[in-house]
PDB file of C-alpha atoms in Angstrom:
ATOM      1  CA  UNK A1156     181.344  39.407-116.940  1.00 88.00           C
ATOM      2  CA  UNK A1157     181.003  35.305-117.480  1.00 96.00           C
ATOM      3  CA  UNK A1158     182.586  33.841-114.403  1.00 97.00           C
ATOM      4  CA  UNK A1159     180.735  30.204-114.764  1.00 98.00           C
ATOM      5  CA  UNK A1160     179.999  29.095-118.272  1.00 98.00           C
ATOM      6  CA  UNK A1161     183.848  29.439-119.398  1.00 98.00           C
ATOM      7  CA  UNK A1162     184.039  26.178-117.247  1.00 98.00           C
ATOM      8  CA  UNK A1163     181.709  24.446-119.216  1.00 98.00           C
ATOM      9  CA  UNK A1164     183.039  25.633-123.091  1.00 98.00           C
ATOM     10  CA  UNK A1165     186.210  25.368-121.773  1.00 98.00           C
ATOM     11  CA  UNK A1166     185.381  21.171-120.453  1.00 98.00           C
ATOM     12  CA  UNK A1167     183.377  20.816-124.077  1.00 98.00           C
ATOM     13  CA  UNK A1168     186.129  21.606-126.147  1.00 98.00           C
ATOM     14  CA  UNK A1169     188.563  19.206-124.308  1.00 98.00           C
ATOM     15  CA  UNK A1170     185.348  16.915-125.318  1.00 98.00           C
ATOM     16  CA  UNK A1171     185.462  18.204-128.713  1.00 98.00           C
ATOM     17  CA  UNK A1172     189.087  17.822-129.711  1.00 98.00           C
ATOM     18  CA  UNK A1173     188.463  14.101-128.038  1.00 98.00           C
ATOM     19  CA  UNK A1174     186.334  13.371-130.602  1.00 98.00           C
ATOM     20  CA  UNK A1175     187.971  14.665-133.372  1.00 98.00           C
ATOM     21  CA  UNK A1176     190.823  12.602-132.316  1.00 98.00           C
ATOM     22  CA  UNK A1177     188.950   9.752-132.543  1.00 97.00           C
ATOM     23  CA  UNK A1178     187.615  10.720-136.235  1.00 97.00           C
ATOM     24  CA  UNK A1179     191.437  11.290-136.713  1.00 98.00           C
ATOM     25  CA  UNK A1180     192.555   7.452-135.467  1.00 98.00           C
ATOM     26  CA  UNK A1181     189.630   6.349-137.344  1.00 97.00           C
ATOM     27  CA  UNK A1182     190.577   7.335-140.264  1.00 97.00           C
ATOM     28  CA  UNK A1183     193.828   5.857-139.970  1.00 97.00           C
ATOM     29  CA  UNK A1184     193.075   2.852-139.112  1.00 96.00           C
ATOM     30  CA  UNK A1185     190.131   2.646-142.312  1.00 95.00           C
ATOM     31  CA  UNK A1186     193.205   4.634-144.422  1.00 96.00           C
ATOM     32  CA  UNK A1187     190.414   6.994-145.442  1.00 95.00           C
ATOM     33  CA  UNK A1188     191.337  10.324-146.239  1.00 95.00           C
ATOM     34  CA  UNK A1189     188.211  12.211-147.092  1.00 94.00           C
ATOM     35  CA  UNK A1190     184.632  10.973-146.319  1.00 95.00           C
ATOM     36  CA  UNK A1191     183.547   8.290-144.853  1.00 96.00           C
ATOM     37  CA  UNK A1192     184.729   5.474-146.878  1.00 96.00           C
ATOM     38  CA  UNK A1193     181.572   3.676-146.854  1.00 95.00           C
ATOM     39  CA  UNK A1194     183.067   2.509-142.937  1.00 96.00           C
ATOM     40  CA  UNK A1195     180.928   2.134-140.730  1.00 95.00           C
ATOM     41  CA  UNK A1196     182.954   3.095-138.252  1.00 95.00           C
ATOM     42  CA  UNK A1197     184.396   6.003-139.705  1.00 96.00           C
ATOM     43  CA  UNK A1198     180.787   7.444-140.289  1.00 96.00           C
ATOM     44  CA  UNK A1199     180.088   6.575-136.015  1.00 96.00           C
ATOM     45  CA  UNK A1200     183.132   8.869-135.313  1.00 97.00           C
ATOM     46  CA  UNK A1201     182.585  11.421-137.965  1.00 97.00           C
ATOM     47  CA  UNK A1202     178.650  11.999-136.665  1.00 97.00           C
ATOM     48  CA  UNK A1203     179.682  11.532-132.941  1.00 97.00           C
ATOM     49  CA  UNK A1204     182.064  14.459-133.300  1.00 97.00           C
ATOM     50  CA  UNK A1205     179.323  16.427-135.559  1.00 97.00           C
ATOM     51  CA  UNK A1206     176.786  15.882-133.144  1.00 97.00           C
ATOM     52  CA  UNK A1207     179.151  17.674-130.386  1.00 98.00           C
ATOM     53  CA  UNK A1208     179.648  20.851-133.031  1.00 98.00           C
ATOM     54  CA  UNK A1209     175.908  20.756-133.749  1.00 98.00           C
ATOM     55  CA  UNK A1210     174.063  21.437-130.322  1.00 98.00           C
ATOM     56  CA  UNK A1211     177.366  22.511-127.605  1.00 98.00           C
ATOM     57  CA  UNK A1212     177.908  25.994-129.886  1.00 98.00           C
ATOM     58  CA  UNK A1213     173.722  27.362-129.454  1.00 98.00           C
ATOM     59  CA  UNK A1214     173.627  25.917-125.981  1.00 98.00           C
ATOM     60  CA  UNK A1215     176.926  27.340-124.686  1.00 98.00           C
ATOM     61  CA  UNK A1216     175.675  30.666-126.300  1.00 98.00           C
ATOM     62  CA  UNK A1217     172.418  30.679-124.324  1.00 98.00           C
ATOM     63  CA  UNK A1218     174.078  29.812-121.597  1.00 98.00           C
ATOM     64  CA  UNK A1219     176.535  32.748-121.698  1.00 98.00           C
ATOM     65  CA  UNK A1220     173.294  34.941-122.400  1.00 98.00           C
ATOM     66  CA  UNK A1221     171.346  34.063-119.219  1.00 98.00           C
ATOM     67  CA  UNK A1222     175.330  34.587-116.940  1.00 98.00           C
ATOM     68  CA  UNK A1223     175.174  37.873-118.705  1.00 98.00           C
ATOM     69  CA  UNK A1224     172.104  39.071-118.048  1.00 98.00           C
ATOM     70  CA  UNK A1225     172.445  38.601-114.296  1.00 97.00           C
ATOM     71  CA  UNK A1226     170.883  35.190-113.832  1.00 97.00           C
ATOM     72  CA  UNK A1227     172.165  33.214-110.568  1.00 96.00           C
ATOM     73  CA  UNK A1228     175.351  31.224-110.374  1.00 98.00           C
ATOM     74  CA  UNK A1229     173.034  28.083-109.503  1.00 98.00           C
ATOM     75  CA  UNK A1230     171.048  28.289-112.102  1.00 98.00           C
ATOM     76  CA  UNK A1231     174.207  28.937-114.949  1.00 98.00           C
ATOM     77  CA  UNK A1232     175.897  25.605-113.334  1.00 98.00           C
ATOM     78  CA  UNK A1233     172.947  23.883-113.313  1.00 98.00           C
ATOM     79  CA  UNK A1234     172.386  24.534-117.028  1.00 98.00           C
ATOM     80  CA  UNK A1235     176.553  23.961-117.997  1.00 98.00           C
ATOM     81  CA  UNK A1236     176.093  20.568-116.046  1.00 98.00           C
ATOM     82  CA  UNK A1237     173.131  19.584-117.948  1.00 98.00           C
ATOM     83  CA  UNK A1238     174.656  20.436-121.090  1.00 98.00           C
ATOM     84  CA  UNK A1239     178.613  18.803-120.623  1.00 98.00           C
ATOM     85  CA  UNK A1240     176.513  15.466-118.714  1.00 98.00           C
ATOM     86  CA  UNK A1241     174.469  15.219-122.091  1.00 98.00           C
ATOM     87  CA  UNK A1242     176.822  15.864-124.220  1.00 98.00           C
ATOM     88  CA  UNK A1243     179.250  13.107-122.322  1.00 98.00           C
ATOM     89  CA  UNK A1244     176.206  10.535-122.206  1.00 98.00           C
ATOM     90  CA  UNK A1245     175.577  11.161-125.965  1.00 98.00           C
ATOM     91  CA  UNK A1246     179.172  10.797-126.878  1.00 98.00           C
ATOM     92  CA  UNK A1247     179.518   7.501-125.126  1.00 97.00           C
ATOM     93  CA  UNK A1248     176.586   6.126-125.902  1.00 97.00           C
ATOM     94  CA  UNK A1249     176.658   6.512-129.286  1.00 96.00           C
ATOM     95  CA  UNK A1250     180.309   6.042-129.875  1.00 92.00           C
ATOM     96  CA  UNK A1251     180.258   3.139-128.785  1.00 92.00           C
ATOM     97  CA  UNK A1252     179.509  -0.208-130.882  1.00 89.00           C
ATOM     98  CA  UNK A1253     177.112  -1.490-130.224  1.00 93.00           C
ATOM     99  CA  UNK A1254     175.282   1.818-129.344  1.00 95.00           C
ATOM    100  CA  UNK A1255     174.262   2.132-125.985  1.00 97.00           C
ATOM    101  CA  UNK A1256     171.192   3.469-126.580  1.00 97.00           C
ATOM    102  CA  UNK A1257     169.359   4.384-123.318  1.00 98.00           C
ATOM    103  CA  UNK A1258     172.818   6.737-123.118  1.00 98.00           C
ATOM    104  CA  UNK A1259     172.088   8.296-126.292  1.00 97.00           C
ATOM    105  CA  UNK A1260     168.997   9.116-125.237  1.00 98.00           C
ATOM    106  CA  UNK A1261     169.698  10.852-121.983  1.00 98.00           C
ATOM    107  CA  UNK A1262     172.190  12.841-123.514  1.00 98.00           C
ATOM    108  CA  UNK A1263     170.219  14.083-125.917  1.00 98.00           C
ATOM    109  CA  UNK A1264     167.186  14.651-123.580  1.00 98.00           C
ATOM    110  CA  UNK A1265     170.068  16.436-121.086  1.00 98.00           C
ATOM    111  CA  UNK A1266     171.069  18.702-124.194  1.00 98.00           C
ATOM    112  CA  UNK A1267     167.606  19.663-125.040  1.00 98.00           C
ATOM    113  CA  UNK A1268     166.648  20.614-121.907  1.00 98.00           C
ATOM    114  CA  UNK A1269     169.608  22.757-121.247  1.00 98.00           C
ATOM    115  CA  UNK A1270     168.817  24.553-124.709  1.00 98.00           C
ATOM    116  CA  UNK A1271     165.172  25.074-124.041  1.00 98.00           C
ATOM    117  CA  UNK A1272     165.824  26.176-120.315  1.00 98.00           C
ATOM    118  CA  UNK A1273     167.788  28.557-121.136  1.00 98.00           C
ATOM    119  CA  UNK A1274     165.819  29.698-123.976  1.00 98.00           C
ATOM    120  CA  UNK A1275     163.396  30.027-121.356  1.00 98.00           C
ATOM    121  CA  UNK A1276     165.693  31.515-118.917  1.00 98.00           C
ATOM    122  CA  UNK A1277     166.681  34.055-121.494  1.00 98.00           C
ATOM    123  CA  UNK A1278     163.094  35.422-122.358  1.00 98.00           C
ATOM    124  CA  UNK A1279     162.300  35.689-118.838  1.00 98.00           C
ATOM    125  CA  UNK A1280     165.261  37.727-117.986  1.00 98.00           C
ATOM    126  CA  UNK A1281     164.622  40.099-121.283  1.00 97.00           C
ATOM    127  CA  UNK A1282     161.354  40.715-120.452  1.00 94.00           C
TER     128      UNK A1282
END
């Protein structure tokens, strides 16, 4: 049974529908319906938010996979806080104009590392 990384999907999609809010009041503001208008803007928000649906689904799925296979709670929170910090450092950093890149960075290095920990993690446990 997951006990521990329901926290974390649960905290990433309140960071998800954030960001698609923000694509949403973007396009508003650029009065773009479809695409990205050519806005700059518009195309910050639309990849910030794609960025989020790009990495959080494979790493919240590892995740889940090392809970389930028995792994200990330290290790699962340790990976979920890796994963929502990065994906909160990436958000910000790169959301923001101009980019704060040394931001974008960590939360990209955060959300790697989560992924190929518990791609680790997971192997080790299978075996």
């Amino acid at each position: 049974m997951l006990a521990i990384t329901p926290i974390y999907a649960a905290l990433i999609a309140i960071l998800y529908v954030a960001l698609s809010v923000k694509v949403i009041l973007q396009r508003r503001s650029d009065k773009i319906s479809v695409g990205d208008g050519g806005s700059k803007l518009m195309i910050k928000a639309i990849r910030t938010h794609s960025n989020c649906a790009e990495y959080a689904p494979i790493a919240l799925l590892l995740i889940a996979m090392v809970e389930l296979q028995g792994a200990g709670g330290l290790l699962v929170h340790i990976l979920g806080l890796m994963l929502l910090a990065g994906r909160l450092l990436h958000a910000f950093g790169f959301g923001r104009t101009p980019q704060i890149v040394i931001l974008r960075q960590a939360g990209m290095s955060l959300t790697f590392l989560a992924i190929l920990v518990a791609a680790i993690a997971n192997l080790i446990l299978a075996l």
